[in-house]
Short mmCIF file of C-alpha atoms in Angstrom, two decimals:
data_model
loop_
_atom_site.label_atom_id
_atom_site.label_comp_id
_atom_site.label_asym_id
_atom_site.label_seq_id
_atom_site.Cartn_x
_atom_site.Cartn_y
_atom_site.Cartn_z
CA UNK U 790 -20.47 -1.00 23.73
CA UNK U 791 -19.18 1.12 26.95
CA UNK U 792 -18.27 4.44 26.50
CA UNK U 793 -14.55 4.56 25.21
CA UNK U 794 -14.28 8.37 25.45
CA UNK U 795 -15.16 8.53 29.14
CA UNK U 796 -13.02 4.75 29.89
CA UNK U 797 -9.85 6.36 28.05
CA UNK U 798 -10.21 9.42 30.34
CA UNK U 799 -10.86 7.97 33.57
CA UNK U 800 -7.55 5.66 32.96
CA UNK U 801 -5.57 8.22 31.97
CA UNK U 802 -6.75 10.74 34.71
CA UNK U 803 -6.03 7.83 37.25
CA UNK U 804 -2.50 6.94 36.04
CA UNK U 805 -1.65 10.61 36.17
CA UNK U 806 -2.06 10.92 39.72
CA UNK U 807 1.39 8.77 39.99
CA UNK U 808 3.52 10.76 37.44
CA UNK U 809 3.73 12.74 34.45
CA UNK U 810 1.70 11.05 31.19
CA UNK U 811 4.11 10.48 28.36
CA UNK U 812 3.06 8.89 25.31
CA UNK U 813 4.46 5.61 26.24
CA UNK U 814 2.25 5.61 29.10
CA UNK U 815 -0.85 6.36 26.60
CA UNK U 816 0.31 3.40 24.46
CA UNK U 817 0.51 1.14 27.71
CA UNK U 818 -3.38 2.14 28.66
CA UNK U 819 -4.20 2.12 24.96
CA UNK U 820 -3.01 -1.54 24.55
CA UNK U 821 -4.77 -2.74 27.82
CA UNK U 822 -7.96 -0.88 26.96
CA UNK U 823 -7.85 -2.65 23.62
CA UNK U 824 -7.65 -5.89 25.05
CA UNK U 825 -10.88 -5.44 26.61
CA UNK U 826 -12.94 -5.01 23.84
CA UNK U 827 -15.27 -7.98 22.80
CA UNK U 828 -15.53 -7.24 19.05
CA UNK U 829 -12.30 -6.46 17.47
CA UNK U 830 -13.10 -6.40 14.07
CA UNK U 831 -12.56 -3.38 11.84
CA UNK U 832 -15.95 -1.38 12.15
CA UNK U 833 -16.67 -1.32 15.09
CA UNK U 834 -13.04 -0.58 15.87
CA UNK U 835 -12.44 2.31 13.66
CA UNK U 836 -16.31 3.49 14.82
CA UNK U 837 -14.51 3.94 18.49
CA UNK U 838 -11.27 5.79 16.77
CA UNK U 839 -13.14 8.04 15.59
CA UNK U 840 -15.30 8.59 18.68
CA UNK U 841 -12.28 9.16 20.13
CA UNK U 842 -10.45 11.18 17.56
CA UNK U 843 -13.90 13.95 17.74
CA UNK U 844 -12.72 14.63 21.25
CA UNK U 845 -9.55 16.25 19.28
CA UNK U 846 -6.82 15.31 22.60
CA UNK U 847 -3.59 14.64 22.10
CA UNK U 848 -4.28 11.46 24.31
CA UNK U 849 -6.78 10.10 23.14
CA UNK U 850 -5.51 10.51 19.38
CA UNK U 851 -2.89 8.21 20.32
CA UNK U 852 -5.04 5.39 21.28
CA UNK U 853 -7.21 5.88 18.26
CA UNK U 854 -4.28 5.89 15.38
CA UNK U 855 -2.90 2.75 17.45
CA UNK U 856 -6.11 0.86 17.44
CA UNK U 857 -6.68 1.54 14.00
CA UNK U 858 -3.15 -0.06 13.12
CA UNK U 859 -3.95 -2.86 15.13
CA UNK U 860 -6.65 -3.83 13.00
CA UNK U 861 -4.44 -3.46 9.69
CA UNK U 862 -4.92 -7.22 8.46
CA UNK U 863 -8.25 -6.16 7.94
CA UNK U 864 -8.50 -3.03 5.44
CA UNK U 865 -10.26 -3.10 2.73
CA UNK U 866 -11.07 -0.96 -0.31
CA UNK U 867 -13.09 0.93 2.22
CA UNK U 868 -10.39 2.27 4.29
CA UNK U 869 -8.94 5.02 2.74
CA UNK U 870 -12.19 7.52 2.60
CA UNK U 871 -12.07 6.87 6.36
CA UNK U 872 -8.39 7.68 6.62
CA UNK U 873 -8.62 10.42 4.63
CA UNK U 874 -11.30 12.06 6.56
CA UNK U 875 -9.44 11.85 9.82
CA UNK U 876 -6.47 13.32 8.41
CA UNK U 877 -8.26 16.35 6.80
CA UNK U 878 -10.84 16.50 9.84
CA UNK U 879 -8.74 15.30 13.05
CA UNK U 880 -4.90 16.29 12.32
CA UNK U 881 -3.88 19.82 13.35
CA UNK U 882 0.06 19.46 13.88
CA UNK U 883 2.99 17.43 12.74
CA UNK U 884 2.90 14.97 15.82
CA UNK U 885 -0.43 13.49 15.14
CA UNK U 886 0.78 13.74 11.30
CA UNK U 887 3.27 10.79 11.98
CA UNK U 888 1.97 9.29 14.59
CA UNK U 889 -1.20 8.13 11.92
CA UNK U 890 0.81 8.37 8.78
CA UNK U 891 3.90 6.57 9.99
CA UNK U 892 2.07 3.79 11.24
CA UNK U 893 -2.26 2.45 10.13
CA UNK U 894 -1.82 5.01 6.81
CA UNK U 895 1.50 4.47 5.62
CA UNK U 896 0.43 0.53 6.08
CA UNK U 897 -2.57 1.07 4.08
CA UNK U 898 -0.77 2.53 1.38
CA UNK U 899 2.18 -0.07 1.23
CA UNK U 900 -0.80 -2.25 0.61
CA UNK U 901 -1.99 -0.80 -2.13
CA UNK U 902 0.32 1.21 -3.94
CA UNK U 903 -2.42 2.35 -6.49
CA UNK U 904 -3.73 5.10 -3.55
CA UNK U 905 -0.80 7.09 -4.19
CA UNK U 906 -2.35 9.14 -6.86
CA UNK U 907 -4.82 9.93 -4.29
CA UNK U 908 -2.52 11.03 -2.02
CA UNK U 909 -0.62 13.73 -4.73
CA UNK U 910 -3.60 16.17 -4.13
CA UNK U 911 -2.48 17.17 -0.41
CA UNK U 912 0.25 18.94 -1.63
CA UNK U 913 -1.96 21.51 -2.46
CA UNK U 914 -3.89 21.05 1.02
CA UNK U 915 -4.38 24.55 2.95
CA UNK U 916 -3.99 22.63 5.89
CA UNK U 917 -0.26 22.56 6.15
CA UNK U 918 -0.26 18.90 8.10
CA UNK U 919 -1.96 17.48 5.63
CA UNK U 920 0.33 18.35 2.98
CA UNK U 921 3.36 17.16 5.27
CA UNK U 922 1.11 13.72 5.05
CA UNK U 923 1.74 13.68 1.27
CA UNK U 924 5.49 13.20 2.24
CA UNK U 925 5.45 11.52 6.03
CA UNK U 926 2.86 8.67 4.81
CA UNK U 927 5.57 7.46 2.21
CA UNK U 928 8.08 6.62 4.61
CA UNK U 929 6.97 3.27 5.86
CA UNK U 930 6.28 1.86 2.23
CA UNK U 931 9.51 3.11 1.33
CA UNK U 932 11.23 1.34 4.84
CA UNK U 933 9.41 -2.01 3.77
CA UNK U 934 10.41 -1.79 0.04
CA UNK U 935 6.77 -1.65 -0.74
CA UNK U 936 6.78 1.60 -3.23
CA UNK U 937 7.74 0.33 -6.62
CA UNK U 938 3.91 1.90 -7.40
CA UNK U 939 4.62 5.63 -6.71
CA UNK U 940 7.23 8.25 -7.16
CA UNK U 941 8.11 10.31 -3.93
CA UNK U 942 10.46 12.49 -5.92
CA UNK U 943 6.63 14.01 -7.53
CA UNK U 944 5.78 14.70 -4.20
CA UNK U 945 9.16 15.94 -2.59
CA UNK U 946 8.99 18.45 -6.33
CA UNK U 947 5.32 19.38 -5.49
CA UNK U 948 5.75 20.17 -2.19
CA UNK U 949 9.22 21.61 -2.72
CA UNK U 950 9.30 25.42 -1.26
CA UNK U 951 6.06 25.26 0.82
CA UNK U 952 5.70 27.79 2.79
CA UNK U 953 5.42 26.06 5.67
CA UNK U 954 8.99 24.70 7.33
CA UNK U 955 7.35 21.38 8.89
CA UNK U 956 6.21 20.42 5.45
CA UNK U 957 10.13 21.07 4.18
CA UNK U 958 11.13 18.84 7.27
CA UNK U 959 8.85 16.39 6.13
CA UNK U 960 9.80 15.29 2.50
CA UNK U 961 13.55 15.53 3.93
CA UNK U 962 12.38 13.29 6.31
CA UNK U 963 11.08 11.19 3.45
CA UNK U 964 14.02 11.64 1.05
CA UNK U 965 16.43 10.77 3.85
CA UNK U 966 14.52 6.98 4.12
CA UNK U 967 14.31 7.05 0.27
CA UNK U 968 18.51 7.40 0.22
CA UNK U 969 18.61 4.09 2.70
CA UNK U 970 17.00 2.21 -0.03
CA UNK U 971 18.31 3.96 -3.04
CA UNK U 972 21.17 6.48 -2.71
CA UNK U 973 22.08 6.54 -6.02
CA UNK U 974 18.64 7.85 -7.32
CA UNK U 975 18.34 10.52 -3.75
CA UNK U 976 21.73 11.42 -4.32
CA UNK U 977 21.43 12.68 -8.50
CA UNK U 978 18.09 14.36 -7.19
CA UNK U 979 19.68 16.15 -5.07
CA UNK U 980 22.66 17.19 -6.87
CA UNK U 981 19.50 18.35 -9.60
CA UNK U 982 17.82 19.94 -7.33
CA UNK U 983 20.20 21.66 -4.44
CA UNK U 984 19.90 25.32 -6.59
CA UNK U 985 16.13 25.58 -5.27
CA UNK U 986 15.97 23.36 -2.68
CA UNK U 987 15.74 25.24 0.82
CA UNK U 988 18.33 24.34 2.89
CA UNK U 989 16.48 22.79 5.91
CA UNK U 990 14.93 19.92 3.53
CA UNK U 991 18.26 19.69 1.94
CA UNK U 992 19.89 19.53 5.49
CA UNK U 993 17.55 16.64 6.65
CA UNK U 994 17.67 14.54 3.29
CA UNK U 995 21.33 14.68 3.57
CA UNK U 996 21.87 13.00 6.78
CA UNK U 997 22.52 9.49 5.75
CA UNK U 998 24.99 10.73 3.66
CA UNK U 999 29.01 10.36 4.16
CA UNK U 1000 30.80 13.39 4.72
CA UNK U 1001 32.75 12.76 1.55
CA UNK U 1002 28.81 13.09 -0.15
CA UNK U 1003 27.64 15.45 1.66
CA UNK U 1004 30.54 17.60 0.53
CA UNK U 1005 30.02 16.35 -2.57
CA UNK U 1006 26.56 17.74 -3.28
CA UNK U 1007 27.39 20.91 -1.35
CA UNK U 1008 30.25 21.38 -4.41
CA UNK U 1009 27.67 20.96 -7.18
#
């Protein structure tokens, strides 16, 4: 097994000579570099993530959340532990938040909707990423209509005047999916809940919304 860590940074140090990394260029070196590996199945991958996730670069996160969604047809009841010990170990800020939870996590948990009770606990998370994860890892069950096992209206309640505004960002990030599957049910929440809801979650939830409903709910 050759040394991923150094590989990842010798590609990305070479392509940076020629411009300015973006993330698109990580994704580009990410996919090449997992190409080249002989064994692709799901140990050995995720052993390699997390080799790479220890370094704690922005870089070199990428390519680790993006191999471990490659490998997604192969999770198994194992998963999760190792998922969850990234997120509370590895993810600092609100990119590498969605980046993981919007993508390998959010798939893991449209797979198995029965996880969601073990996701209602970050809410109460000191690490304020991890409690946006309670919200951000809903949204791509909820974008595949794969969440008829969970409520996200527990979570957006839970997590509802955190004291941290990227958390607020991120369940009106989730309740603004949730009203492009079921505006009738966002849309009575809010009106419920508009007296206590801070207005930057509000703001984002509403966005979908017509301006007829959003002047609606600013009238209740």
């Amino acid at each position: 097994m050759f040394d991923i860590v150094k590989e990842a940074r010798n590609r990305i140090q070479n392509a940076s000579i020629h411009h300015h990394i973006t993330t698109g260029n990580i994704r580009a070196i990410s996919s090449a570099l997992y190409k080249e590996l002989e064994d692709k199945s799901i140990a050995p991958v995720l052993v390699l993530c997390e080799q790479l996730l220890s370094e704690r670069e922005w870089a070199l996160g990428i390519i680790a959340y993006d191999w471990a969604y490659r490998v997604r047809n192969y999770y198994d009841a194992n998963t999760f532990s190792v998922f969850e010990g990234w997120l509370t170990r590895y993810v600092s800020d609100w990119d590498d938040c969605d980046d993981f939870c919007t993508h390998a996590f959010g798939y893991l948990l449209s797979q198995n909707n029965d996880l969601f009770k073990s996701v209602i606990k970050w809410t109460e998370h000191p690490n304020f990423s991890v409690r946006r994860a309670a919200a951000v890892i809903l949204i791509y069950p909820i974008k595949h209509q794969k969440y008829h096992g969970f409520n996200p209206f527990l979570i957006s309640d839970l997590l509802m005047n955190d004291s941290h505004y990227l958390v607020l960002k991120g369940y009106g990030w989730m309740l603004k999916v949730l009203s492009q599957a079921d505006a009738k049910a966002v849309y009575e929440y809010l009106s419920r809940r508009k007296p206590v809801m801070p207005k930057i979650a509000f703001r984002y939830a509403t966005e979908k919304f017509s301006s007829e409903q959003k002047s609606q709910l600013m009238k209740n």
